[in-house]
Coordinates of C-alpha atoms (C1' of nucleotides) in Angstrom, one line a residue:
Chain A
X1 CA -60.7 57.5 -11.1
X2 CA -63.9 59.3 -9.2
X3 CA -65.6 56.2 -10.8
X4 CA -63.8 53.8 -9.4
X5 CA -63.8 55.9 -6.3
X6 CA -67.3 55.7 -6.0
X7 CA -67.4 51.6 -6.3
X8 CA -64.8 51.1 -4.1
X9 CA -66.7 53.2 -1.4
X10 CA -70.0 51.7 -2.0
X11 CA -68.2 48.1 -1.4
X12 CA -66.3 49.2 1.4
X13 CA -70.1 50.2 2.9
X14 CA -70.9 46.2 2.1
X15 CA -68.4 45.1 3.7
X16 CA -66.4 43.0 1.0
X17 CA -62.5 42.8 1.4
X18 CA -61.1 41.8 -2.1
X19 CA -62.5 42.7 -5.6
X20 CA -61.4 41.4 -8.6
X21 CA -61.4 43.4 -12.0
X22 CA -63.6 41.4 -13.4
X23 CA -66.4 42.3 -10.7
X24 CA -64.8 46.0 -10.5
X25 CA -66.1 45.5 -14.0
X26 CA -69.6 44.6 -14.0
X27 CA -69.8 47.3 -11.7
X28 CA -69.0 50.3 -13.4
X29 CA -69.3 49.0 -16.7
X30 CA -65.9 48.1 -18.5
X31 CA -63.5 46.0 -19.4
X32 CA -61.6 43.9 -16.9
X33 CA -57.8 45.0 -18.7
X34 CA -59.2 48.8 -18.9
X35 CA -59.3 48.4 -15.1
X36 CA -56.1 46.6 -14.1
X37 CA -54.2 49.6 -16.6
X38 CA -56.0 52.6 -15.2
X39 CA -55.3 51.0 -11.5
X40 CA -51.5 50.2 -12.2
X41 CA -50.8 53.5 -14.0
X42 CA -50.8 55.1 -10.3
X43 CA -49.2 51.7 -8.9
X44 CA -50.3 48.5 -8.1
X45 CA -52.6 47.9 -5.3
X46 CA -53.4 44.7 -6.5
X47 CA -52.5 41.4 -5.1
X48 CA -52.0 38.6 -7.6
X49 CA -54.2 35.9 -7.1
X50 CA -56.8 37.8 -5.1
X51 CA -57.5 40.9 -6.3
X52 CA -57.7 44.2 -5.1
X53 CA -57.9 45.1 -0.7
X54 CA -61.0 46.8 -0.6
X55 CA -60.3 49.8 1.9
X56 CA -56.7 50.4 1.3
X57 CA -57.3 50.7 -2.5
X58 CA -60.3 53.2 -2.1
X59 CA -57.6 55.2 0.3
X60 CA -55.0 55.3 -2.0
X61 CA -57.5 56.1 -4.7
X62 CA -58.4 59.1 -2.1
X63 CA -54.6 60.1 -1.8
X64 CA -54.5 60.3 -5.4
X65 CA -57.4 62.3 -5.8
X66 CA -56.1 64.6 -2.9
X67 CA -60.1 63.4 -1.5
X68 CA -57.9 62.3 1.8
X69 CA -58.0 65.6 3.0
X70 CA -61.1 67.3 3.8
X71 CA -61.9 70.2 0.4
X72 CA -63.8 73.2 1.6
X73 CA -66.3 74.4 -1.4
X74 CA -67.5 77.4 -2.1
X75 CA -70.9 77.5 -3.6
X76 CA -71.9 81.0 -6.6
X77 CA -75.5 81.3 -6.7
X78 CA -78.1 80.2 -4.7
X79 CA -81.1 79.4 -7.0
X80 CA -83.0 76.7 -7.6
X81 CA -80.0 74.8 -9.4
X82 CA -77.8 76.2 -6.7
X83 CA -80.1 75.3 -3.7
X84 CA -80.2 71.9 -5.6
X85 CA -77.4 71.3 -5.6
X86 CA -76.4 72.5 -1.8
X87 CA -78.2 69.8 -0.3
X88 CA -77.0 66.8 -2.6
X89 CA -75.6 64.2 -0.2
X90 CA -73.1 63.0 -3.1
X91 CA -70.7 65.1 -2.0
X92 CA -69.9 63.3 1.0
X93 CA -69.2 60.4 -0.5
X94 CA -66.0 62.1 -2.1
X95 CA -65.3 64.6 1.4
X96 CA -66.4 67.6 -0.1
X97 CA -66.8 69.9 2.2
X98 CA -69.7 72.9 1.4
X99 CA -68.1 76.0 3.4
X100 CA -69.9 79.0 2.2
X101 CA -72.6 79.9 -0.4
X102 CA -72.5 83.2 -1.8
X103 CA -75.1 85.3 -4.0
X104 CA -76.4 88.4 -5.0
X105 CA -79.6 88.2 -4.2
X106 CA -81.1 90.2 -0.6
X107 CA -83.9 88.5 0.2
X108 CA -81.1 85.2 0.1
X109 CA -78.9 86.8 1.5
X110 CA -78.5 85.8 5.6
X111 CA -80.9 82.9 5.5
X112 CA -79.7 78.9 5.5
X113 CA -79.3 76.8 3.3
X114 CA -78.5 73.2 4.0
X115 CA -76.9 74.3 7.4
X116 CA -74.7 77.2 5.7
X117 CA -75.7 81.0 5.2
X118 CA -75.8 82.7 2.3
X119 CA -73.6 85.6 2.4
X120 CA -73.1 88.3 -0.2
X121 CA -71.6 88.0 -3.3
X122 CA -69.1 91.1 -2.5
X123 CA -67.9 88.9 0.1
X124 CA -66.6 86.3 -2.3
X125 CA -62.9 87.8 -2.2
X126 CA -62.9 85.7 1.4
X127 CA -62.4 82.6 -0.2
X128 CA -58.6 83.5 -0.1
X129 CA -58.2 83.4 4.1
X130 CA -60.9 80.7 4.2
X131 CA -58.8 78.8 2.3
X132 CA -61.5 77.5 0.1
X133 CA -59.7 76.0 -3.2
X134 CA -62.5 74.8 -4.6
X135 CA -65.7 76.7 -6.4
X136 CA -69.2 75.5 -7.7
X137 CA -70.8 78.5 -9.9
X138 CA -74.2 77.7 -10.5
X139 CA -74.9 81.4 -11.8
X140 CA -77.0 82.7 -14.9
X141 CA -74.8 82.3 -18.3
X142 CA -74.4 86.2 -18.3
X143 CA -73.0 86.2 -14.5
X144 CA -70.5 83.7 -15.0
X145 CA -67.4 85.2 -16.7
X146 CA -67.6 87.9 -13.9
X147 CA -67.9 85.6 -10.8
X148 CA -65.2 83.6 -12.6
X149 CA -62.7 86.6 -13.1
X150 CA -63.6 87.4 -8.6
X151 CA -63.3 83.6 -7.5
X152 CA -60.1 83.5 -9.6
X153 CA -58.6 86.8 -8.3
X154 CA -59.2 85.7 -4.7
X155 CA -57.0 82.6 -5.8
X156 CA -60.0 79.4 -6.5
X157 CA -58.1 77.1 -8.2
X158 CA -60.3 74.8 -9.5
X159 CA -64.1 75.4 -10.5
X160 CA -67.1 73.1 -11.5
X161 CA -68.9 75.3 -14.1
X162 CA -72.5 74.8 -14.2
X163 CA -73.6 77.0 -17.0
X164 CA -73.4 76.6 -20.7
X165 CA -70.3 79.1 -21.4
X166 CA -66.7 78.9 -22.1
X167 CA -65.0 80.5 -19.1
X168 CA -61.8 82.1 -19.9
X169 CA -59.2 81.7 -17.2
X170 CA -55.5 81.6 -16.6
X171 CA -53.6 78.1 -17.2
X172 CA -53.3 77.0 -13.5
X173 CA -56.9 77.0 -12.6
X174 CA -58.8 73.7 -13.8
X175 CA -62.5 74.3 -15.0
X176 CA -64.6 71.4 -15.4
X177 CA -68.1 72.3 -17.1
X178 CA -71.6 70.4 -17.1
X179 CA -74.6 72.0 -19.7
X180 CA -77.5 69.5 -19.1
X181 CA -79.0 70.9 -22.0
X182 CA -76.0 69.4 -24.0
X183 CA -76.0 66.6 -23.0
X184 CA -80.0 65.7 -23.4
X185 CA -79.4 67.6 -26.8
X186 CA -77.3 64.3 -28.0
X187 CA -80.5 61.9 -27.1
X188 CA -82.7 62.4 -30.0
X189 CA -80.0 61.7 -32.2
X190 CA -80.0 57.9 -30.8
X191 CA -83.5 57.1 -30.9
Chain B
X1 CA -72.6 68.3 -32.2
X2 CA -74.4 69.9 -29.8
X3 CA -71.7 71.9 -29.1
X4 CA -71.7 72.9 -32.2
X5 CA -75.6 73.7 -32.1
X6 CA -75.0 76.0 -29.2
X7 CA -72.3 78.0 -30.5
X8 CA -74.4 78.7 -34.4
X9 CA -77.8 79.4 -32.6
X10 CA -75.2 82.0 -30.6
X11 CA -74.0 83.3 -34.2
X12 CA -77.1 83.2 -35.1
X13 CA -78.3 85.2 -33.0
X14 CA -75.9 87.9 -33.0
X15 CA -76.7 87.8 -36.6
X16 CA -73.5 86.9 -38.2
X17 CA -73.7 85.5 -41.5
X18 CA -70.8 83.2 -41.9
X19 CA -68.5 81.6 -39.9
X20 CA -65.0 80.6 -40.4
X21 CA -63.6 76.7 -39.0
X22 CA -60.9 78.9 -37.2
X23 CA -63.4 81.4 -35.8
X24 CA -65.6 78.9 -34.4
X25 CA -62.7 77.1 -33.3
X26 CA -61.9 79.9 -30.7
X27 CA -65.9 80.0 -29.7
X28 CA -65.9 75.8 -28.6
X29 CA -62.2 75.9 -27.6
X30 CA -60.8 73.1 -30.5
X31 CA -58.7 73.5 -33.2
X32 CA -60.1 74.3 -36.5
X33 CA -59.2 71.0 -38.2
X34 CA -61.5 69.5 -36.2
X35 CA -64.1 71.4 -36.6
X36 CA -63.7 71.2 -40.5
X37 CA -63.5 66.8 -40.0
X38 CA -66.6 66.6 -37.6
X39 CA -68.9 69.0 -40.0
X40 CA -67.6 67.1 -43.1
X41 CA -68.5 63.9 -41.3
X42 CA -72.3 64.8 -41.8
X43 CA -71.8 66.1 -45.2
X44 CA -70.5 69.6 -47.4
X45 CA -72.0 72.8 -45.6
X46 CA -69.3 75.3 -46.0
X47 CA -68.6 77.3 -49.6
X48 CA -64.5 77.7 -49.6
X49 CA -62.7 80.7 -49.4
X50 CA -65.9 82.0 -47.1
X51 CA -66.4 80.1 -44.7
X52 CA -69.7 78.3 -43.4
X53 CA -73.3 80.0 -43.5
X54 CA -74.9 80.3 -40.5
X55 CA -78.3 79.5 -40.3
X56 CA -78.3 77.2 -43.3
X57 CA -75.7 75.3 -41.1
X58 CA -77.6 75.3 -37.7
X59 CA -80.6 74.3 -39.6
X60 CA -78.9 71.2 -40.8
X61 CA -76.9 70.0 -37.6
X62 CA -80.9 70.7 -35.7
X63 CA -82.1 68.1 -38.6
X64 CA -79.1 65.7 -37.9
X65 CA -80.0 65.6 -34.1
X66 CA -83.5 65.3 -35.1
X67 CA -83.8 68.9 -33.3
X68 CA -85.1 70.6 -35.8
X69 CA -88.5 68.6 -34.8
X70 CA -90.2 70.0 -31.1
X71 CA -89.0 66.9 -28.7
X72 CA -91.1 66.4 -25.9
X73 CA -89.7 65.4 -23.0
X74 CA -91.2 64.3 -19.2
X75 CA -89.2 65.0 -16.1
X76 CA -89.4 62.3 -13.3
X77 CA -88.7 63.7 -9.8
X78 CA -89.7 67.1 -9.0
X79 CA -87.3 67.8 -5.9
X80 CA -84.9 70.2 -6.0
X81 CA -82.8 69.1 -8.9
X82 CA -85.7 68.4 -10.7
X83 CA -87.9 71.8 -10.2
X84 CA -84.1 73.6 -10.9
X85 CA -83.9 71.9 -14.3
X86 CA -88.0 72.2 -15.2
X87 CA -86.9 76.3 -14.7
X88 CA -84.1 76.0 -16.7
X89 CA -83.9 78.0 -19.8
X90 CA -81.0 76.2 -21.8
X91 CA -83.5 73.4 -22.8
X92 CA -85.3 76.1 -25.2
X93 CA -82.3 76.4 -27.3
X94 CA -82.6 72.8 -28.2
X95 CA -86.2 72.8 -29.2
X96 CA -87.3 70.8 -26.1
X97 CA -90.6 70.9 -24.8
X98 CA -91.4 70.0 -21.7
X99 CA -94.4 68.0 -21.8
X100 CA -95.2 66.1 -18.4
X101 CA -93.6 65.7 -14.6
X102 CA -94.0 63.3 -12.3
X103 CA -93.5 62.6 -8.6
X104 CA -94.4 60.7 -5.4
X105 CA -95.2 63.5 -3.1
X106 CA -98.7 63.9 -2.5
X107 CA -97.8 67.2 -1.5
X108 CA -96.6 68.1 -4.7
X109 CA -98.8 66.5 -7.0
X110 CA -101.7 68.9 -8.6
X111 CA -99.2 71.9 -8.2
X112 CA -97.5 73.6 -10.9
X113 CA -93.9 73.8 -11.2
X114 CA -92.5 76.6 -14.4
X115 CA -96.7 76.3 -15.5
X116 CA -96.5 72.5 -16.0
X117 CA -98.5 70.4 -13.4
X118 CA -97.2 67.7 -11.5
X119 CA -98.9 64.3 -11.8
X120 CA -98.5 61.0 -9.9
X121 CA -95.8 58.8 -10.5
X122 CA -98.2 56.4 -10.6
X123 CA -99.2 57.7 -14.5
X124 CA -95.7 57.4 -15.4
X125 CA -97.5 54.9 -18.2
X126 CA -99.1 57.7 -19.9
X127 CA -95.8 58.9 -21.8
X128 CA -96.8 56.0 -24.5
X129 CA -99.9 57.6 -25.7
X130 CA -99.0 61.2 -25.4
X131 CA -95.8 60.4 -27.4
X132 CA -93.5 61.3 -25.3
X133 CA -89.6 59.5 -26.2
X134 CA -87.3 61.4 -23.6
X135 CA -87.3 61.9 -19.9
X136 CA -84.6 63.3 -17.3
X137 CA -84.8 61.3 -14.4
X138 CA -84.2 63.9 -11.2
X139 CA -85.0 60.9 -8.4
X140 CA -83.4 59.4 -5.4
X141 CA -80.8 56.9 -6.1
X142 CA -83.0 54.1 -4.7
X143 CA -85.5 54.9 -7.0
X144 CA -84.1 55.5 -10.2
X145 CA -83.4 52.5 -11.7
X146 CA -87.5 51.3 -10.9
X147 CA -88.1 54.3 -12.6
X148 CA -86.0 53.9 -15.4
X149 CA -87.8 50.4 -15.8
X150 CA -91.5 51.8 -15.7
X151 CA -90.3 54.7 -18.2
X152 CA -89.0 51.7 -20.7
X153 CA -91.9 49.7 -20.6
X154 CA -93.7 53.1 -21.3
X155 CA -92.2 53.0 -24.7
X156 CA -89.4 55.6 -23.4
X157 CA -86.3 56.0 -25.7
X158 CA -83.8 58.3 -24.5
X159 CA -83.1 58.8 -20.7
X160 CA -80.9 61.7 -18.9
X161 CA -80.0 59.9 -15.9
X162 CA -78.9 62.7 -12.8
X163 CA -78.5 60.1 -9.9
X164 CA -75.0 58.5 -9.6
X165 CA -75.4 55.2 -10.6
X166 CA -75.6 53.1 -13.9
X167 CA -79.0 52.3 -15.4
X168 CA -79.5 48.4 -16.8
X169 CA -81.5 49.0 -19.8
X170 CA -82.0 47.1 -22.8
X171 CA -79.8 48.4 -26.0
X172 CA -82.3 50.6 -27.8
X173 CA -82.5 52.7 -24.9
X174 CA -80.0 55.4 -24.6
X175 CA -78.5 56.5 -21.2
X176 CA -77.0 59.8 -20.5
X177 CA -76.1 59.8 -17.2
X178 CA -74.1 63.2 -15.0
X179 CA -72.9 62.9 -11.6
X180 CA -72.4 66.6 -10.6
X181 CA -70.2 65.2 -7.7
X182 CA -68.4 62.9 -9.7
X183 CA -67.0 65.7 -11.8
X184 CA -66.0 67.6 -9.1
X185 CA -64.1 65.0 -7.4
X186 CA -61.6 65.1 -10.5
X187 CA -61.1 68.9 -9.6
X188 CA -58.8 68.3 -6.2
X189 CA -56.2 66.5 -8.5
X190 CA -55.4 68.7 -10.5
X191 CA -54.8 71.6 -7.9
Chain C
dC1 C1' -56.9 84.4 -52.2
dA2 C1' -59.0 82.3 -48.2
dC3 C1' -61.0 78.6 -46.4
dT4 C1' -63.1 74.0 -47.0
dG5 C1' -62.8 69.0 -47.6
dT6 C1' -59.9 65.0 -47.1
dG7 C1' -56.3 61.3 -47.5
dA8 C1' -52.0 60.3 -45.0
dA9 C1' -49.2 60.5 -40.8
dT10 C1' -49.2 60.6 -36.1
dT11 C1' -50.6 60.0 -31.6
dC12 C1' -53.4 58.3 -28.3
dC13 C1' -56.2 54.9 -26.1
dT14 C1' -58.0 50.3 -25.9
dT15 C1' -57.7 45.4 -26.3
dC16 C1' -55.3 41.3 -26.2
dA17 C1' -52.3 37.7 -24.4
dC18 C1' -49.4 36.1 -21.3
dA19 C1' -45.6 36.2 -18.0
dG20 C1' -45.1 36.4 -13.1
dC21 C1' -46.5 36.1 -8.5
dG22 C1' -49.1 35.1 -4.2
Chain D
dC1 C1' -54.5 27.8 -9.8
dG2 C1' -56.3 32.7 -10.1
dC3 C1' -55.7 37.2 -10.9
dT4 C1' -52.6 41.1 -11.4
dG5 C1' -49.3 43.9 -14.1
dT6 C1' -47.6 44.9 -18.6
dG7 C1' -45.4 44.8 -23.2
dA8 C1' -47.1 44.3 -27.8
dA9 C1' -50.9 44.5 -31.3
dG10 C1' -54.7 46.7 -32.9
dG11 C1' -58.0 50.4 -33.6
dA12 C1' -59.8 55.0 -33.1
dA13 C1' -59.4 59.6 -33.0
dT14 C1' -56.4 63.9 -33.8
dT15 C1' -53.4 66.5 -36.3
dC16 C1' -51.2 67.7 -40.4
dA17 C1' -50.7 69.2 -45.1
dC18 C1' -52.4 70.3 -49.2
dA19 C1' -55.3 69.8 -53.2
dG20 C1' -59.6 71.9 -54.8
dT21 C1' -63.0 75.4 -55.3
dG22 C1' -66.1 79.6 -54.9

DNA sequence: CACTGTGAATTCCTTCACAGCG
DNA sequence: CGCTGTGAAGGAATTCACAGTG
């Protein structure tokens, strides 16, 4: 669905009304039937004949997505990959909103980045009366399980994982990981 | 596989000898069955009743992602993103080698980012001769897919895409392609 | 005896084809 | 008439169960 998010906002920014799922389909590179089932499994936004409303779909996809409401992020680590990824202007697209940067670091720690200061890493049990849901930990692999374990205690429910480790945490908080490495280590296999 | 990779050159490390399906199936988080079908796919490397030997084992899955050979690799775009993942350690595991980076910025170009130097976009062309088969593309959106063009005609096979869009690129080109933000906007739903 | 390798059963996901509606 | 929504067919990937082996 965030793939289908992300056409349907870049067509709303063109301008276009109605989309079929045939174009939906050149555009993010699938099949038209793959589309219409993954759209009509949360309902049918679809009008026969037409296609789909441009804006009102992308909302709905939103609501879905719970992206209709504005989620506060909290960003663990500030280093180059955290810095990086700080100032990446993708996460507007999808409403993310970057509400507090943490780190261990001193010389790091009261300067900006992107607009937002880095605070200390013993501060990271704030999260709870911020109500920041949402965490991005962009530590080294040996730091993660810990600022896991703190982010989880101060009630983060979901976390984008950015090192290459297993993080072990309770059934109600939703980990999503990304290893570059891994990923580029499945090229050479291709070529 | 890779995932695999990773957790055997961890084993490895900690010098363990052998490994069981079920014990590695805790490490990567599956269930030993399939660890047991997706090792068998490539071929017989465990002894029964024992389990499977480590580095004979690691050795072979680096040979069947053509790993076990140093893979040079260029990095296009040294902005953030791109100076975070030149710095990034993970890649060493994989027996990459970072061989060239490119940018635009005059400003950057002639400086040295983790002791490589940065050269002109402009000798993007020089990956043919120097044998160079991967790159991670770290640019703009707006730029990447001229990029990704220049790298093919270069005689590039294998390309890490970072910038949130879909590369057009003829079939014996491989795309790997992570949106950071797209991943996290699957997070909110779950919550 | 413990653990691998693998056919068979199951489940899941994708593709197809078309009925139904604007 | 065009395109969605969907049941039914087909295919792929997981899971299971157990035979086979060091």
């Amino acid at each position: 669905m965030p793939r289908y998010l992300m056409a349907f906002s870049l067509l709303e920014r063109q301008g276009q009304s109605f989309v079929s799922s045939s174009q939906l389909a050149q555009q993010v590179h699938l099949n038209s039937p793959q589309i219409r089932k993954d759209l009509s499994y949360f309902g049918a936004f679809g009008t026969r004949g037409v296609g789909y409303p441009v804006a009102p779909t992308g909302e709905q996809i939103r609501e879905i997505l719970k992206l209709d409401i504005r989620q506060k992020a909290a960003l663990v680590g500030a280093g180059r990959l955290g810095t990086a990824i700080a100032s990446y202007p993708g996460f507007r697209v999808f409403g993310f909103d970057l509400a507090a940067i943490f780190d261990n670091s001193a010389s790091k720690i009261g300067k900006k980045i992107a607009g937002i200061p880095v605070e200390s890493i013993t501060r990271i049990g704030s999260v709870k009366t911020r109500r920041i849901h949402l965490a991005i930990l962009a530590v080294p692999i040996d730091a993660a399980q810990t600022c896991a374990d703190s982010l989880i205690q101060a009630g983060i429910r979901g976390i984008l994982n950015l090192s290459p480790c297993w993080l072990k945490v309770p059934k109600r908080v939703k980990v999503v990981s990304i290893d570059i490495a891994m990923e580029l280590g499945a090229l050479p296999y291709y070529l």
